[in-house]
CSV table of C-alpha atoms in Angstrom, one decimal:
chain,number,residue,atom,x,y,z
A,263,MET,CA,128.8,93.3,-13.4
A,264,ASP,CA,130.1,90.7,-15.8
A,265,GLN,CA,132.7,88.4,-14.1
A,266,GLN,CA,135.2,89.0,-16.9
A,267,ARG,CA,135.0,92.7,-16.4
A,268,LYS,CA,135.9,92.5,-12.7
A,269,LEU,CA,139.4,93.3,-11.4
A,270,GLY,CA,141.9,90.4,-11.1
A,271,ILE,CA,144.8,90.0,-8.7
A,272,TRP,CA,147.4,91.7,-11.0
A,273,VAL,CA,145.3,94.8,-11.5
A,274,LEU,CA,144.5,94.9,-7.8
A,275,THR,CA,148.2,94.6,-6.9
A,276,ALA,CA,149.1,97.3,-9.4
A,277,LEU,CA,146.5,99.6,-7.7
A,278,VAL,CA,148.2,99.0,-4.4
A,279,VAL,CA,151.7,99.6,-5.7
A,280,GLY,CA,150.7,102.4,-8.0
A,281,ASN,CA,148.9,104.3,-5.3
A,282,MET,CA,151.6,103.7,-2.7
A,283,VAL,CA,154.6,104.5,-4.9
A,284,GLY,CA,153.4,107.8,-6.1
A,285,SER,CA,154.5,111.3,-5.1
A,286,GLY,CA,156.1,110.0,-2.0
A,287,ILE,CA,158.9,108.2,-3.8
A,288,PHE,CA,160.0,111.5,-5.4
A,289,MET,CA,159.8,113.9,-2.4
A,290,LEU,CA,160.3,111.7,0.7
A,291,PRO,CA,164.1,111.5,0.5
A,292,ARG,CA,164.1,115.3,1.0
A,293,SER,CA,161.5,115.2,3.8
A,294,LEU,CA,163.2,112.3,5.6
A,295,ALA,CA,166.7,113.9,5.4
A,296,GLU,CA,165.2,117.0,7.1
A,297,ALA,CA,163.2,115.2,9.7
A,298,ALA,CA,165.7,112.7,11.1
A,299,SER,CA,169.3,111.5,11.1
A,300,PRO,CA,170.1,108.3,9.1
A,301,ILE,CA,169.6,106.1,12.1
A,302,GLY,CA,166.3,107.9,12.9
A,303,VAL,CA,165.1,107.3,9.4
A,304,MET,CA,166.1,103.6,9.7
A,305,PHE,CA,164.1,103.1,12.9
A,306,ALA,CA,161.2,105.0,11.4
A,307,TRP,CA,161.1,102.7,8.3
A,308,LEU,CA,161.3,99.6,10.6
A,309,LEU,CA,158.5,100.9,12.9
A,310,THR,CA,156.2,102.0,10.1
A,311,GLY,CA,156.9,99.0,7.9
A,312,ALA,CA,156.0,96.6,10.8
A,313,GLY,CA,153.0,98.6,11.8
A,314,VAL,CA,151.6,98.9,8.3
A,315,LEU,CA,152.2,95.2,7.6
A,316,MET,CA,149.9,94.4,10.6
A,317,THR,CA,147.4,96.9,9.3
A,318,ALA,CA,147.6,95.3,5.8
A,319,LEU,CA,147.0,91.9,7.3
A,320,VAL,CA,143.9,93.3,9.0
A,321,PHE,CA,142.6,94.7,5.7
A,322,GLY,CA,143.1,91.4,4.0
A,323,ASN,CA,141.4,89.4,6.8
A,324,LEU,CA,138.4,91.8,6.8
A,325,ALA,CA,138.0,91.6,3.1
A,326,ILE,CA,137.6,87.9,3.3
A,327,ARG,CA,135.5,87.7,6.6
A,328,LYS,CA,133.3,90.7,5.8
A,329,PRO,CA,132.9,90.8,2.0
A,330,ASP,CA,129.6,92.7,2.3
A,331,LEU,CA,131.4,95.6,3.9
A,332,GLY,CA,133.6,96.6,0.9
A,333,GLY,CA,134.6,100.2,0.2
A,334,GLY,CA,137.6,100.9,2.5
A,335,PRO,CA,138.6,100.7,6.1
A,336,GLN,CA,136.3,103.6,7.2
A,337,ILE,CA,133.2,101.5,6.5
A,338,TYR,CA,133.8,99.4,9.6
A,339,ALA,CA,133.1,102.4,11.9
A,340,LYS,CA,129.4,101.7,11.7
A,341,GLU,CA,130.0,98.1,12.8
A,342,LEU,CA,131.4,99.2,16.2
A,343,PHE,CA,127.9,100.3,17.3
A,344,PRO,CA,124.4,98.7,17.3
A,345,LYS,CA,123.1,98.3,13.8
A,346,GLY,CA,121.0,101.1,12.5
A,347,SER,CA,121.6,103.3,15.6
A,348,ASN,CA,122.4,107.0,15.3
A,349,LEU,CA,126.0,106.3,16.6
A,350,SER,CA,126.4,103.7,13.9
A,351,ILE,CA,125.3,106.1,11.1
A,352,LEU,CA,127.2,109.1,12.5
A,353,SER,CA,130.5,107.2,13.0
A,354,GLY,CA,130.3,105.6,9.6
A,355,PHE,CA,129.6,108.9,7.8
A,356,MET,CA,132.3,110.9,9.6
A,357,SER,CA,134.9,108.3,9.1
A,358,SER,CA,134.0,108.1,5.4
A,359,TRP,CA,134.0,111.8,5.1
A,360,GLY,CA,137.5,112.2,6.6
A,361,TYR,CA,138.8,109.4,4.4
A,362,TRP,CA,137.3,111.0,1.3
A,363,VAL,CA,138.8,114.4,2.2
A,364,GLY,CA,142.2,112.7,2.6
A,365,ASN,CA,141.8,111.1,-0.9
A,366,PHE,CA,141.1,114.2,-3.0
A,367,ALA,CA,143.5,116.3,-0.9
A,368,GLY,CA,146.2,113.7,-1.5
A,369,ASN,CA,145.6,113.7,-5.2
A,370,VAL,CA,146.9,117.3,-5.2
A,371,ALA,CA,150.3,116.2,-3.8
A,372,ILE,CA,150.7,113.7,-6.7
A,373,ILE,CA,149.5,116.2,-9.3
A,374,THR,CA,151.8,119.0,-8.1
A,375,THR,CA,154.7,116.6,-8.0
A,376,PHE,CA,154.0,115.7,-11.7
A,377,ALA,CA,154.3,119.4,-12.5
A,378,SER,CA,157.6,119.6,-10.6
A,379,TYR,CA,159.1,116.7,-12.7
A,380,LEU,CA,157.7,118.1,-15.9
A,381,SER,CA,159.8,121.3,-15.2
A,382,THR,CA,162.9,119.1,-16.0
A,383,PHE,CA,161.8,119.3,-19.6
A,384,PHE,CA,160.1,122.7,-19.4
A,385,PRO,CA,162.1,125.0,-17.0
A,386,VAL,CA,159.6,127.8,-17.6
A,387,LEU,CA,157.4,126.0,-15.0
A,388,THR,CA,159.8,127.3,-12.4
A,389,SER,CA,160.1,130.8,-13.8
A,390,ASP,CA,160.1,133.7,-11.3
A,391,LYS,CA,159.0,136.2,-13.9
A,392,THR,CA,156.1,138.3,-12.5
A,393,VAL,CA,152.8,138.1,-14.4
A,394,LEU,CA,150.5,140.0,-12.1
A,395,THR,CA,150.7,142.0,-8.9
A,396,MET,CA,147.7,142.9,-6.7
A,397,GLY,CA,148.6,144.5,-3.4
A,398,SER,CA,150.8,142.0,-1.5
A,399,PHE,CA,150.0,139.2,-3.9
A,400,THR,CA,152.4,138.5,-6.7
A,401,LEU,CA,151.6,135.9,-9.4
A,402,LYS,CA,154.7,134.4,-11.0
A,403,LEU,CA,154.8,132.8,-14.5
A,404,GLY,CA,156.0,129.5,-13.2
A,405,ASN,CA,153.2,129.2,-10.7
A,406,LEU,CA,150.6,130.2,-13.2
A,407,LEU,CA,151.8,127.6,-15.7
A,408,THR,CA,152.0,124.9,-13.0
A,409,PHE,CA,148.4,125.6,-12.1
A,410,LEU,CA,147.3,125.2,-15.7
A,411,VAL,CA,149.3,121.9,-16.0
A,412,CYS,CA,147.9,120.5,-12.8
A,413,THR,CA,144.3,121.4,-13.8
A,414,ALA,CA,144.7,119.8,-17.3
A,415,LEU,CA,146.1,116.6,-15.8
A,416,LEU,CA,143.2,116.3,-13.3
A,417,TRP,CA,140.5,116.7,-15.9
A,418,VAL,CA,142.2,114.5,-18.6
A,419,MET,CA,142.3,111.7,-16.0
A,420,HIS,CA,138.6,112.4,-15.2
A,421,ALA,CA,137.7,111.8,-18.8
A,422,ILE,CA,139.7,108.6,-19.0
A,423,ILE,CA,138.0,107.1,-15.9
A,424,LEU,CA,134.5,108.0,-17.2
A,425,ARG,CA,135.2,105.5,-20.0
A,426,GLY,CA,135.2,102.6,-17.4
A,427,VAL,CA,136.9,101.6,-14.1
A,428,GLU,CA,138.2,98.3,-15.4
A,429,ASP,CA,139.9,99.9,-18.5
A,430,ALA,CA,141.4,102.6,-16.2
A,431,GLY,CA,142.7,99.9,-13.9
A,432,LYS,CA,144.5,98.2,-16.8
A,433,LEU,CA,146.1,101.5,-17.9
A,434,ASN,CA,147.2,101.9,-14.3
A,435,PHE,CA,148.7,98.4,-14.4
A,436,ALA,CA,150.8,99.3,-17.4
A,437,ALA,CA,152.1,102.5,-15.8
A,438,THR,CA,152.8,100.7,-12.5
A,439,ALA,CA,154.8,97.9,-14.3
A,440,ALA,CA,156.9,100.5,-16.1
A,441,LYS,CA,157.8,102.4,-12.9
A,442,VAL,CA,158.6,99.4,-10.8
A,443,LEU,CA,161.1,98.2,-13.4
A,444,GLY,CA,162.5,101.8,-13.6
A,445,PHE,CA,162.9,102.2,-9.8
A,446,PHE,CA,164.6,98.9,-9.4
A,447,LEU,CA,167.0,100.0,-12.1
A,448,PHE,CA,167.6,103.2,-10.3
A,449,ILE,CA,168.4,101.2,-7.1
A,450,VAL,CA,171.0,99.1,-8.9
A,451,ILE,CA,172.7,102.2,-10.4
A,452,ALA,CA,172.6,104.0,-7.1
A,453,LEU,CA,174.2,101.0,-5.3
A,454,PHE,CA,177.3,101.4,-7.3
A,455,ALA,CA,177.5,105.2,-6.7
A,456,PHE,CA,176.7,105.0,-3.0
A,457,ASP,CA,179.3,106.8,-0.9
A,458,ARG,CA,179.2,106.2,2.9
A,459,ALA,CA,181.1,109.5,3.5
A,460,VAL,CA,178.3,111.5,1.9
A,461,VAL,CA,175.8,110.1,4.4
A,462,GLY,CA,177.7,111.6,7.2
A,463,PRO,CA,177.4,110.6,10.9
A,464,LEU,CA,174.5,108.1,11.4
A,465,ASP,CA,173.4,110.1,14.5
A,466,ALA,CA,173.8,113.6,13.0
A,467,PRO,CA,171.8,116.1,15.0
A,468,ARG,CA,168.4,117.4,13.8
A,469,TYR,CA,166.6,120.5,15.1
A,470,ASP,CA,163.0,121.6,15.6
A,471,GLY,CA,161.5,124.8,14.4
A,472,ASP,CA,162.8,126.7,17.4
A,473,GLY,CA,166.4,125.5,16.7
A,474,GLN,CA,166.3,123.1,19.6
A,475,PRO,CA,168.0,119.7,19.1
A,476,LEU,CA,165.7,116.8,18.6
A,477,GLY,CA,166.2,113.5,20.5
A,478,LEU,CA,166.2,110.2,18.6
A,479,LEU,CA,162.5,109.5,19.7
A,480,GLY,CA,161.5,113.0,18.4
A,481,GLN,CA,163.3,112.3,15.1
A,482,ILE,CA,161.6,108.9,14.8
A,483,ASN,CA,158.2,110.5,15.4
A,484,ASN,CA,158.8,113.1,12.7
A,485,ALA,CA,160.2,110.6,10.1
A,486,ALA,CA,157.4,108.1,10.9
A,487,LEU,CA,154.7,110.6,9.9
A,488,ALA,CA,156.5,111.2,6.7
A,489,THR,CA,157.0,107.5,6.0
A,490,LEU,CA,153.3,106.9,6.8
A,491,TRP,CA,152.5,108.9,3.6
A,492,ALA,CA,154.5,106.3,1.7
A,493,PHE,CA,152.1,103.6,2.9
A,494,VAL,CA,148.9,105.4,2.3
A,495,GLY,CA,147.2,103.5,-0.4
A,496,VAL,CA,147.9,100.0,1.0
A,497,GLU,CA,144.1,99.7,1.4
A,498,SER,CA,143.5,100.3,-2.3
A,499,ALA,CA,142.6,96.7,-3.2
A,500,MET,CA,140.3,96.7,-0.2
A,501,VAL,CA,138.4,99.8,-1.5
A,502,PHE,CA,137.8,97.9,-4.8
A,503,ALA,CA,136.9,94.6,-3.1
A,504,SER,CA,133.4,94.7,-4.5
A,505,ARG,CA,134.9,94.8,-8.0
A,506,ALA,CA,137.4,92.0,-7.4
A,507,ARG,CA,137.0,88.6,-9.1
A,508,LYS,CA,137.9,86.8,-5.8
A,509,GLN,CA,137.8,88.2,-2.3
A,510,ALA,CA,141.0,86.2,-1.5
A,511,ASP,CA,142.8,88.2,-4.2
A,512,VAL,CA,142.2,91.4,-2.1
A,513,LYS,CA,144.4,90.0,0.7
A,514,ARG,CA,147.1,88.6,-1.7
A,515,ALA,CA,147.2,91.9,-3.6
A,516,THR,CA,147.5,94.0,-0.4
A,517,ILE,CA,150.4,92.0,1.0
A,518,ALA,CA,152.3,91.7,-2.4
A,519,GLY,CA,151.8,95.4,-3.1
A,520,LEU,CA,153.0,96.4,0.3
A,521,LEU,CA,156.2,94.3,0.1
A,522,ILE,CA,157.0,95.6,-3.4
A,523,ALA,CA,156.5,99.2,-2.4
A,524,LEU,CA,158.4,98.8,0.8
A,525,ALA,CA,161.5,97.4,-1.1
A,526,ILE,CA,161.4,100.4,-3.5
A,527,TYR,CA,160.9,103.0,-0.8
A,528,ILE,CA,163.6,101.8,1.6
A,529,GLY,CA,166.1,101.2,-1.2
A,530,ILE,CA,165.7,104.6,-2.7
A,531,SER,CA,165.4,106.7,0.5
A,532,PHE,CA,168.7,105.4,1.8
A,533,LEU,CA,170.6,105.3,-1.4
A,534,VAL,CA,169.8,108.9,-2.2
A,535,MET,CA,171.3,109.9,1.2
A,536,GLY,CA,174.6,108.3,0.0
A,537,VAL,CA,174.6,110.3,-3.3
A,538,LEU,CA,173.4,113.8,-2.4
A,539,PRO,CA,174.9,115.6,0.7
A,540,GLN,CA,172.2,116.5,3.2
A,541,ASN,CA,172.4,120.3,2.6
A,542,LYS,CA,171.7,119.7,-1.1
A,543,LEU,CA,169.1,117.0,-0.5
A,544,ILE,CA,166.9,119.1,1.8
A,545,GLN,CA,166.9,122.0,-0.7
A,546,SER,CA,166.0,119.8,-3.7
A,547,GLU,CA,162.5,119.8,-5.2
A,548,LYS,CA,163.4,116.8,-7.5
A,549,PRO,CA,165.8,114.7,-5.3
A,550,LEU,CA,165.7,111.6,-7.4
A,551,VAL,CA,166.5,113.5,-10.6
A,552,ASP,CA,169.3,115.5,-8.8
A,553,ALA,CA,170.7,112.2,-7.5
A,554,ILE,CA,170.8,110.5,-10.9
A,555,ILE,CA,172.3,113.6,-12.5
A,556,ALA,CA,175.1,113.4,-9.9
A,557,ILE,CA,175.7,109.8,-10.9
A,558,VAL,CA,175.5,109.7,-14.7
A,559,GLY,CA,175.0,113.3,-15.7
A,560,PRO,CA,172.1,115.4,-17.3
A,561,ALA,CA,171.0,112.6,-19.6
A,562,GLY,CA,170.2,110.4,-16.6
A,563,GLY,CA,168.1,113.2,-15.2
A,564,TYR,CA,165.9,113.3,-18.3
A,565,VAL,CA,165.4,109.6,-18.3
A,566,LEU,CA,164.4,109.5,-14.6
A,567,ALA,CA,162.2,112.5,-15.0
A,568,GLY,CA,160.4,110.7,-17.8
A,569,LEU,CA,160.0,107.7,-15.6
A,570,GLY,CA,158.7,110.0,-12.9
A,571,LEU,CA,156.1,111.4,-15.2
A,572,ILE,CA,154.9,107.9,-16.2
A,573,SER,CA,154.8,106.9,-12.5
A,574,LEU,CA,152.9,109.9,-11.5
A,575,LEU,CA,150.4,109.6,-14.3
A,576,GLY,CA,149.6,106.0,-13.1
A,577,SER,CA,149.3,107.2,-9.5
A,578,THR,CA,147.1,110.1,-10.4
A,579,LEU,CA,144.8,107.7,-12.3
A,580,GLY,CA,144.7,105.3,-9.4
A,581,TRP,CA,144.1,107.8,-6.7
A,582,ILE,CA,141.3,109.6,-8.6
A,583,LEU,CA,139.7,106.2,-9.1
A,584,LEU,CA,140.0,105.7,-5.3
A,585,SER,CA,138.6,109.1,-4.5
A,586,ALA,CA,135.4,108.4,-6.5
A,587,GLU,CA,135.0,104.9,-5.2
A,588,VAL,CA,135.1,105.7,-1.5
A,589,PRO,CA,132.0,107.9,-1.2
A,590,TYR,CA,130.2,105.7,-3.8
A,591,GLN,CA,130.7,102.6,-1.7
A,592,ALA,CA,129.9,104.5,1.5
A,593,ALA,CA,126.6,105.6,-0.1
A,594,LYS,CA,125.8,101.9,-0.9
A,595,GLN,CA,126.2,101.2,2.8
A,596,GLY,CA,123.8,104.1,3.6
A,597,LEU,CA,126.7,106.2,5.0
A,598,PHE,CA,126.9,109.0,2.5
A,599,LEU,CA,124.6,111.3,0.5
A,600,PRO,CA,122.4,109.3,-2.0
A,601,ALA,CA,123.5,111.5,-4.8
A,602,PHE,CA,126.9,109.7,-4.8
A,603,LEU,CA,125.2,106.6,-6.0
A,604,ARG,CA,124.7,108.0,-9.5
A,605,GLU,CA,126.6,106.0,-12.2
A,606,ASN,CA,127.1,106.4,-15.9
A,607,LYS,CA,126.5,103.7,-18.5
A,608,LYS,CA,130.0,102.2,-17.8
A,609,ASN,CA,129.2,101.7,-14.0
A,610,VAL,CA,131.5,104.6,-13.1
A,611,PRO,CA,130.3,106.6,-10.1
A,612,SER,CA,130.1,109.8,-12.2
A,613,PHE,CA,128.7,112.2,-9.6
A,614,SER,CA,131.3,111.1,-7.0
A,615,LEU,CA,134.1,111.4,-9.6
A,616,THR,CA,133.0,114.9,-10.7
A,617,LEU,CA,132.6,116.3,-7.2
A,618,SER,CA,135.8,114.8,-5.9
A,619,ASN,CA,137.8,116.4,-8.7
A,620,ALA,CA,136.0,119.7,-8.4
A,621,LEU,CA,137.1,119.8,-4.7
A,622,ALA,CA,140.7,118.7,-5.7
A,623,GLN,CA,140.7,121.6,-8.1
A,624,LEU,CA,140.2,124.0,-5.1
A,625,PHE,CA,143.4,122.5,-3.5
A,626,ILE,CA,145.3,123.0,-6.7
A,627,PHE,CA,144.9,126.7,-6.3
A,628,SER,CA,147.6,126.4,-3.6
A,629,THR,CA,150.2,126.0,-6.4
A,630,ILE,CA,149.5,129.7,-7.3
A,631,SER,CA,151.4,130.9,-4.2
A,632,HIS,CA,153.5,128.0,-3.0
A,633,SER,CA,156.6,126.2,-4.3
A,634,MET,CA,156.2,122.5,-5.2
A,635,ALA,CA,157.9,121.4,-2.0
A,636,ALA,CA,155.8,123.7,0.2
A,637,ALA,CA,152.5,122.6,-1.5
A,638,PHE,CA,153.6,118.9,-1.1
A,639,ASP,CA,154.4,119.2,2.6
A,640,PHE,CA,151.2,121.1,3.3
A,641,VAL,CA,148.9,118.6,1.6
A,642,ILE,CA,150.5,115.4,2.8
A,643,TYR,CA,150.1,116.3,6.4
A,644,ILE,CA,146.4,117.2,5.9
A,645,ALA,CA,145.8,114.0,3.8
A,646,THR,CA,147.8,111.7,6.1
A,647,LEU,CA,145.9,112.7,9.2
A,648,ALA,CA,142.6,112.0,7.4
A,649,TYR,CA,143.7,108.4,7.0
A,650,LEU,CA,144.8,107.7,10.6
A,651,ILE,CA,141.3,107.3,12.1
A,652,PRO,CA,140.0,104.8,9.4
A,653,TYR,CA,143.1,102.7,9.9
A,654,LEU,CA,142.6,102.6,13.6
A,655,ILE,CA,138.9,101.8,13.1
A,656,ALA,CA,139.6,98.8,10.9
A,657,SER,CA,142.1,97.5,13.5
A,658,VAL,CA,139.6,97.9,16.3
A,659,PHE,CA,136.9,96.2,14.3
A,660,GLN,CA,139.2,93.2,13.6
A,661,LEU,CA,140.0,93.1,17.3
A,662,LYS,CA,136.3,93.1,18.1
A,663,LEU,CA,135.7,90.1,15.7
A,664,THR,CA,138.4,88.1,17.4
A,665,LEU,CA,137.1,88.9,20.9
A,666,THR,CA,133.5,88.0,20.1
A,667,GLY,CA,134.5,85.0,17.9
A,668,GLU,CA,132.3,86.2,15.0
A,669,THR,CA,133.2,84.6,11.7
A,670,TYR,CA,135.8,82.3,13.5
A,671,MET,CA,135.6,78.5,13.8
A,672,GLU,CA,139.2,77.7,14.8
A,673,ALA,CA,140.7,78.9,18.1
A,674,ARG,CA,144.2,79.1,16.7
A,675,GLU,CA,143.2,81.3,13.8
A,676,ARG,CA,141.3,83.5,16.1
A,677,MET,CA,144.2,83.9,18.4
A,678,VAL,CA,146.7,84.8,15.6
A,679,ASP,CA,144.3,87.3,14.1
A,680,GLY,CA,143.7,88.8,17.5
A,681,ILE,CA,147.5,89.4,18.0
A,682,ILE,CA,147.8,91.0,14.6
A,683,ALA,CA,144.8,93.2,15.3
A,684,ALA,CA,146.1,94.2,18.7
A,685,LEU,CA,149.5,95.2,17.2
A,686,ALA,CA,147.8,97.1,14.4
A,687,THR,CA,145.7,98.9,17.0
A,688,VAL,CA,148.6,99.9,19.1
A,689,TYR,CA,150.5,101.1,16.1
A,690,SER,CA,147.5,103.1,14.9
A,691,ILE,CA,147.0,104.8,18.3
A,692,TRP,CA,150.7,105.7,18.4
A,693,VAL,CA,150.6,107.3,14.9
A,694,VAL,CA,147.4,109.2,15.8
A,695,ILE,CA,149.2,110.6,18.9
A,696,ALA,CA,152.3,111.5,16.9
A,697,GLY,CA,150.3,112.9,14.0
A,698,THR,CA,148.2,115.2,16.2
A,699,ALA,CA,151.2,116.6,18.2
A,700,ASP,CA,151.3,119.7,16.0
A,701,ILE,CA,148.3,121.8,17.2
A,702,LYS,CA,148.0,123.8,14.0
A,703,THR,CA,147.9,120.7,11.8
A,704,PHE,CA,145.6,119.0,14.3
A,705,LEU,CA,143.1,121.9,14.4
A,706,LEU,CA,143.0,122.1,10.6
A,707,GLY,CA,142.3,118.4,10.4
A,708,VAL,CA,139.5,118.7,12.9
A,709,VAL,CA,138.0,121.6,10.9
A,710,LEU,CA,138.1,119.5,7.7
A,711,LEU,CA,136.5,116.6,9.5
A,712,ALA,CA,133.9,118.7,11.3
A,713,SER,CA,132.8,120.3,8.0
A,714,GLY,CA,131.1,117.0,7.2
A,715,LEU,CA,128.6,117.6,10.0
A,716,ILE,CA,126.8,120.0,7.7
A,717,PHE,CA,125.6,117.1,5.6
A,718,TYR,CA,125.0,114.6,8.3
A,719,PRO,CA,121.2,115.4,8.7
A,720,GLN,CA,120.7,114.5,5.0
A,721,VAL,CA,122.6,111.2,5.4
A,722,LYS,CA,120.6,110.3,8.5
A,723,LYS,CA,117.3,111.1,6.7
A,724,ALA,CA,118.3,108.9,3.7
A,725,ALA,CA,119.3,106.1,6.1
A,726,GLN,CA,116.0,106.2,7.9
A,727,GLN,CA,114.1,106.2,4.6
A,728,ALA,CA,116.0,103.2,3.4
A,729,LYS,CA,115.3,101.4,6.7
A,730,GLU,CA,111.5,102.1,6.3
A,731,LYS,CA,111.6,100.8,2.8
A,732,GLN,CA,113.2,97.6,4.0
A,733,LYS,CA,110.5,97.2,6.7
A,734,LEU,CA,107.7,97.7,4.1
A,735,SER,CA,109.2,95.2,1.7
A,736,ALA,CA,109.8,92.6,4.4
């Protein structure tokens, strides 16, 4: 690939910010208000922010120290076992499979949120008018139109990406720049309207599904899982490391993108609590729009909804790019089906892109029978759990490098990276435990992960054939 066509630091940073600040920024204020008290939310942000910062540093370090292993944190699973062994291939494939499932499932959360904000301009998208009744199933006009909008958005982005990854990255940069400016403007406006009395008691009680009060630790667990969704995407620059102009830019883009996104998320999630009372906030399907309407009136709602649409268009583009790139890079490492290596004339992984979007289309059918908020909550838990294991794998692999001394020349650098890797590992383990506490969600995640075993024999066969070719050529 021509050096001038590779991704620079600004485009990489925009991919990180654009993928992190997506659907979560619009729906998380509602999810957090329901999950925890204000003080619980504060501790959740502190804990998640610190943990993900350690993870981001791990991603950046690995991109520099292992540039030949680009494609995302899941790739490192194969490096935890002897090279070429069955365990190496199996772990690499299963990790890549779960991460890929999380990607295209997560796309649906972004796309459905786009439809939710589009309803500000076209209220018919929320219409309860019955179109079709079949037994116990009732199809409403709003759900049907939402399905059609989501489907159109998915395949328009598909067509744009087929024209070239670099051009799509530049378009994502423009959308990201617009939304960052817009969100900081929202924060400034909300600061002047913030009312401490609206927030209520900082330790206001929260209850579980059975109506039992939740302790502070339980609230932090709930909120931390929701805030983790805000950080999913921090690895975006790492996934595109093989397309970066400089490997050092991957680390810089990851850290810069994380800090920008963190400032936006924390500012907005707390300020919305001081504008909308909790009972209204947890019922809202467009919390940011409702908050700005409360401050400046309906005109502000239209402006913010427009900003939301721009933001979500950029995020949809970025995440679809990521969804296609993950199995493509895994296939280059011999960890995915060889068919995913197919490219078009623009070096776009066309087969991977088409199949990823076809599977995302299946998830979009959930909009037929669920509200926007319900579809969002369902998908983010599935997608978030699919990311937890790859994050843990990357941290453990970095820890392994520091313990063995591989790629390290200086003892001090090795020690610092070892501490970072240890903290990232502890955080990842805690999140896995918290994320799998709900047995229903856990089992669904296991089923999605286990479904990949159907294709493992083909991956193993392809890996063995590649190994034999290498021996013959040697």
